[in-house]
mmCIF file of C-alpha atoms in Angstrom:
data_model
loop_
_atom_site.group_PDB
_atom_site.id
_atom_site.type_symbol
_atom_site.label_atom_id
_atom_site.label_comp_id
_atom_site.label_asym_id
_atom_site.label_seq_id
_atom_site.Cartn_x
_atom_site.Cartn_y
_atom_site.Cartn_z
ATOM 1 C CA MET C 14 117.502 115.264 85.401
ATOM 2 C CA GLN C 15 118.214 111.538 85.027
ATOM 3 C CA LYS C 16 121.331 111.854 87.207
ATOM 4 C CA LYS C 17 119.272 113.594 89.905
ATOM 5 C CA ASN C 18 116.692 110.756 89.818
ATOM 6 C CA GLU C 19 119.483 108.172 90.097
ATOM 7 C CA VAL C 20 120.965 109.973 93.088
ATOM 8 C CA ASN C 21 117.531 110.217 94.717
ATOM 9 C CA THR C 22 116.913 106.497 94.132
ATOM 10 C CA LEU C 23 120.309 105.646 95.607
ATOM 11 C CA THR C 24 119.623 107.880 98.625
ATOM 12 C CA LYS C 25 116.308 106.109 99.256
ATOM 13 C CA GLU C 26 117.941 102.692 98.936
ATOM 14 C CA CYS C 27 120.667 103.703 101.416
ATOM 15 C CA ILE C 28 118.053 104.921 103.904
ATOM 16 C CA VAL C 29 115.966 101.745 103.607
ATOM 17 C CA THR C 30 119.036 99.520 103.894
ATOM 18 C CA ALA C 31 120.245 101.454 106.931
ATOM 19 C CA LEU C 32 116.909 101.082 108.716
ATOM 20 C CA LEU C 33 116.730 97.366 107.930
ATOM 21 C CA ARG C 34 120.288 96.817 109.173
ATOM 22 C CA LEU C 35 119.615 98.777 112.357
ATOM 23 C CA MET C 36 116.494 96.686 112.988
ATOM 24 C CA GLU C 37 118.701 93.600 113.122
ATOM 25 C CA THR C 38 120.476 94.904 116.237
ATOM 26 C CA LYS C 39 118.173 97.496 117.818
ATOM 27 C CA ASN C 40 114.585 97.717 118.940
ATOM 28 C CA TYR C 41 112.562 99.582 116.298
ATOM 29 C CA ASP C 42 111.342 102.228 118.757
ATOM 30 C CA SER C 43 114.892 103.062 119.842
ATOM 31 C CA ILE C 44 116.161 103.716 116.287
ATOM 32 C CA SER C 45 116.541 107.440 115.714
ATOM 33 C CA ILE C 46 116.655 109.453 112.501
ATOM 34 C CA THR C 47 120.273 110.236 113.379
ATOM 35 C CA ASP C 48 121.044 106.505 113.578
ATOM 36 C CA ILE C 49 119.522 106.013 110.126
ATOM 37 C CA THR C 50 121.219 108.981 108.466
ATOM 38 C CA ASN C 51 124.608 108.159 109.998
ATOM 39 C CA LEU C 52 124.519 104.558 108.811
ATOM 40 C CA ALA C 53 123.080 105.530 105.414
ATOM 41 C CA GLY C 54 125.687 108.235 104.930
ATOM 42 C CA VAL C 55 123.094 110.868 104.042
ATOM 43 C CA SER C 56 122.132 114.199 105.521
ATOM 44 C CA ARG C 57 118.993 114.809 107.563
ATOM 45 C CA MET C 58 117.845 117.067 104.726
ATOM 46 C CA ALA C 59 118.178 114.180 102.258
ATOM 47 C CA TYR C 60 116.254 111.985 104.674
ATOM 48 C CA TYR C 61 113.380 114.451 105.062
ATOM 49 C CA ARG C 62 113.258 115.111 101.307
ATOM 50 C CA ASN C 63 112.356 111.458 100.863
ATOM 51 C CA TYR C 64 110.563 110.381 104.042
ATOM 52 C CA ASN C 65 108.520 111.902 106.828
ATOM 53 C CA SER C 66 109.123 109.103 109.324
ATOM 54 C CA LYS C 67 110.730 105.704 109.749
ATOM 55 C CA ASP C 68 107.231 104.186 109.643
ATOM 56 C CA GLU C 69 106.909 105.574 106.127
ATOM 57 C CA ILE C 70 110.192 103.871 105.181
ATOM 58 C CA LEU C 71 108.822 100.491 106.284
ATOM 59 C CA ILE C 72 105.504 100.897 104.518
ATOM 60 C CA LYS C 73 107.179 102.137 101.326
ATOM 61 C CA HIS C 74 109.588 99.198 101.404
ATOM 62 C CA ILE C 75 106.742 96.700 101.825
ATOM 63 C CA THR C 76 104.775 98.407 99.052
ATOM 64 C CA ASP C 77 107.778 98.203 96.716
ATOM 65 C CA GLN C 78 108.255 94.526 97.550
ATOM 66 C CA GLU C 79 104.550 93.924 97.067
ATOM 67 C CA GLU C 80 104.688 95.537 93.606
ATOM 68 C CA ARG C 81 107.494 93.141 92.687
ATOM 69 C CA LEU C 82 105.369 90.233 93.917
ATOM 70 C CA LEU C 83 102.356 91.430 91.912
ATOM 71 C CA ASP C 84 104.516 91.719 88.796
ATOM 72 C CA GLU C 85 105.595 88.106 89.302
ATOM 73 C CA LEU C 86 102.014 86.962 89.868
ATOM 74 C CA ASN C 87 100.771 88.843 86.819
ATOM 75 C CA GLY C 88 103.586 87.223 84.867
ATOM 76 C CA GLY C 89 101.689 83.958 85.260
ATOM 77 C CA ARG C 90 103.797 82.331 87.953
ATOM 78 C CA ALA C 91 100.700 81.500 89.978
ATOM 79 C CA SER C 92 97.762 80.069 88.080
ATOM 80 C CA ASP C 93 95.435 79.222 90.963
ATOM 81 C CA MET C 94 94.564 80.287 94.511
ATOM 82 C CA LYS C 95 97.007 77.804 96.013
ATOM 83 C CA GLY C 96 99.807 79.352 93.948
ATOM 84 C CA VAL C 97 98.817 82.872 94.978
ATOM 85 C CA ILE C 98 98.866 81.854 98.647
ATOM 86 C CA ALA C 99 102.299 80.258 98.166
ATOM 87 C CA TYR C 100 103.634 83.482 96.618
ATOM 88 C CA VAL C 101 102.176 85.592 99.423
ATOM 89 C CA SER C 102 103.666 83.199 102.003
ATOM 90 C CA GLY C 103 107.048 83.515 100.306
ATOM 91 C CA PHE C 104 106.663 87.293 100.353
ATOM 92 C CA PHE C 105 105.934 87.247 104.072
ATOM 93 C CA GLN C 106 108.890 84.943 104.739
ATOM 94 C CA GLU C 107 111.236 87.080 102.632
ATOM 95 C CA ASN C 108 110.082 90.263 104.365
ATOM 96 C CA ALA C 109 109.573 88.820 107.861
ATOM 97 C CA GLY C 110 111.906 91.311 109.560
ATOM 98 C CA VAL C 111 110.188 94.315 108.056
ATOM 99 C CA ILE C 112 106.712 92.939 108.670
ATOM 100 C CA LYS C 113 107.617 92.132 112.281
ATOM 101 C CA ALA C 114 108.789 95.739 112.676
ATOM 102 C CA VAL C 115 105.467 96.924 111.243
ATOM 103 C CA TYR C 116 103.672 94.887 113.921
ATOM 104 C CA ASP C 117 106.051 96.085 116.642
ATOM 105 C CA ALA C 118 105.475 99.695 115.578
ATOM 106 C CA GLY C 119 101.707 99.242 115.930
ATOM 107 C CA LEU C 120 101.169 99.649 112.179
ATOM 108 C CA SER C 121 99.562 96.278 111.443
ATOM 109 C CA HIS C 122 96.393 98.064 110.339
ATOM 110 C CA MET C 123 98.406 99.270 107.324
ATOM 111 C CA LEU C 124 99.114 95.667 106.316
ATOM 112 C CA THR C 125 95.419 94.879 106.666
ATOM 113 C CA GLU C 126 94.419 97.874 104.553
ATOM 114 C CA MET C 127 97.043 97.095 101.922
ATOM 115 C CA LEU C 128 95.980 93.451 101.588
ATOM 116 C CA GLU C 129 92.277 94.337 101.555
ATOM 117 C CA GLU C 130 92.883 96.882 98.806
ATOM 118 C CA ARG C 131 94.666 94.250 96.721
ATOM 119 C CA VAL C 132 91.771 91.808 97.177
ATOM 120 C CA TYR C 133 89.243 94.483 96.172
ATOM 121 C CA ASN C 134 91.311 95.340 93.090
ATOM 122 C CA TYR C 135 91.685 91.699 92.124
ATOM 123 C CA PHE C 136 88.052 90.763 92.912
ATOM 124 C CA PRO C 137 86.067 94.010 92.458
ATOM 125 C CA ILE C 138 82.776 92.164 92.927
ATOM 126 C CA ALA C 139 83.768 91.437 96.546
ATOM 127 C CA SER C 140 83.224 95.041 97.574
ATOM 128 C CA ALA C 141 79.869 95.247 95.780
ATOM 129 C CA ALA C 142 78.327 92.018 97.054
ATOM 130 C CA LYS C 143 76.186 92.166 100.166
ATOM 131 C CA GLY C 144 78.513 91.282 103.019
ATOM 132 C CA GLY C 145 81.472 91.204 100.623
ATOM 133 C CA ARG C 146 83.512 93.799 102.458
ATOM 134 C CA TYR C 147 82.919 91.949 105.724
ATOM 135 C CA ALA C 148 84.003 88.662 104.176
ATOM 136 C CA VAL C 149 87.180 90.199 102.756
ATOM 137 C CA HIS C 150 88.000 91.811 106.112
ATOM 138 C CA TYR C 151 87.340 88.504 107.885
ATOM 139 C CA TYR C 152 89.617 86.472 105.623
ATOM 140 C CA VAL C 153 92.377 89.092 105.441
ATOM 141 C CA GLY C 154 92.368 89.376 109.235
ATOM 142 C CA GLY C 155 92.525 85.605 109.583
ATOM 143 C CA ILE C 156 95.328 85.212 107.070
ATOM 144 C CA LEU C 157 97.381 87.981 108.678
ATOM 145 C CA ALA C 158 96.799 86.400 112.106
ATOM 146 C CA VAL C 159 98.122 83.076 110.779
ATOM 147 C CA PHE C 160 101.202 84.815 109.378
ATOM 148 C CA LYS C 161 101.746 86.659 112.681
ATOM 149 C CA LEU C 162 101.573 83.383 114.613
ATOM 150 C CA TRP C 163 103.963 81.828 112.078
ATOM 151 C CA PHE C 164 106.458 84.682 112.683
ATOM 152 C CA ASP C 165 106.052 84.546 116.448
ATOM 153 C CA LYS C 166 106.703 80.782 116.498
ATOM 154 C CA GLY C 167 109.911 81.166 114.472
ATOM 155 C CA MET C 168 108.533 80.203 111.029
ATOM 156 C CA ILE C 169 109.096 76.513 111.761
ATOM 157 C CA GLU C 170 106.805 75.468 108.930
ATOM 158 C CA SER C 171 108.065 75.861 105.384
ATOM 159 C CA VAL C 172 106.399 78.241 102.937
ATOM 160 C CA ASP C 173 104.686 75.234 101.347
ATOM 161 C CA GLU C 174 103.395 73.999 104.706
ATOM 162 C CA ILE C 175 102.042 77.379 105.846
ATOM 163 C CA SER C 176 100.514 77.917 102.393
ATOM 164 C CA GLU C 177 98.743 74.563 102.624
ATOM 165 C CA ILE C 178 97.435 75.413 106.109
ATOM 166 C CA ILE C 179 96.066 78.779 104.925
ATOM 167 C CA TYR C 180 94.624 77.283 101.743
ATOM 168 C CA ASN C 181 92.836 74.563 103.712
ATOM 169 C CA LEU C 182 91.461 77.096 106.198
ATOM 170 C CA ILE C 183 90.007 79.445 103.578
ATOM 171 C CA ASN C 184 88.736 76.622 101.378
ATOM 172 C CA ASN C 185 87.182 74.603 104.149
ATOM 173 C CA ALA C 186 83.499 75.396 104.378
ATOM 174 C CA ASP C 187 83.531 73.539 107.684
ATOM 175 C CA ALA C 188 86.578 75.310 109.171
ATOM 176 C CA ILE C 189 84.934 75.276 112.604
ATOM 177 C CA SER C 190 85.555 71.511 112.658
ATOM 178 C CA PHE C 191 89.156 72.288 113.635
ATOM 179 C CA LEU C 192 87.854 73.357 117.032
ATOM 180 C CA VAL C 193 87.199 70.826 119.741
ATOM 181 C CA LEU C 194 84.493 72.055 122.034
ATOM 182 C CA PRO C 195 84.646 71.109 125.721
ATOM 183 C CA LEU C 196 82.110 68.615 126.886
ATOM 184 C CA ASP C 197 78.994 69.957 128.486
ATOM 185 C CA LYS C 198 79.618 70.013 132.254
ATOM 186 C CA GLN C 199 76.233 68.425 132.884
ATOM 187 C CA THR C 200 77.151 65.287 130.925
ATOM 188 C CA LEU C 201 80.225 64.629 133.036
#
């Protein structure tokens, strides 16, 4: 039984690695199951025993990476909100290719749901408080939008810089002050 589990784990790793490698050279939508199985060196049967779609491969990979991140965070590596944001920023940088593919595949709602779930689990009171779910959705959407812009602009800022930007945005009660409103046309 243990040997079978090891083989299954290896098969999954080969499939994930194959998809990630293919994404480096091909558009996500043009990658076929045949492309994945050929590069992974597994049969279609082995593929379908483990996954229903390539979207599922991406989401499972992100979930596995997220579990590793949570283990690190729970190990005390981040003691405050700034540290948590830095770890999440590092996670997004480390998994940028996969996360970009998730966006390209139109699956960004899964990232939103996953992050919201983690916030609710970490701060259960947020879902019970009046307006709490709306606040969580608002902040998660904003944070993911910042990460998306960071990806789209080539991740020029370091993890520390993007973490500081996000931290300042969510901690700034007067975040609207970043906007410069046009002058009233009548005063011109």
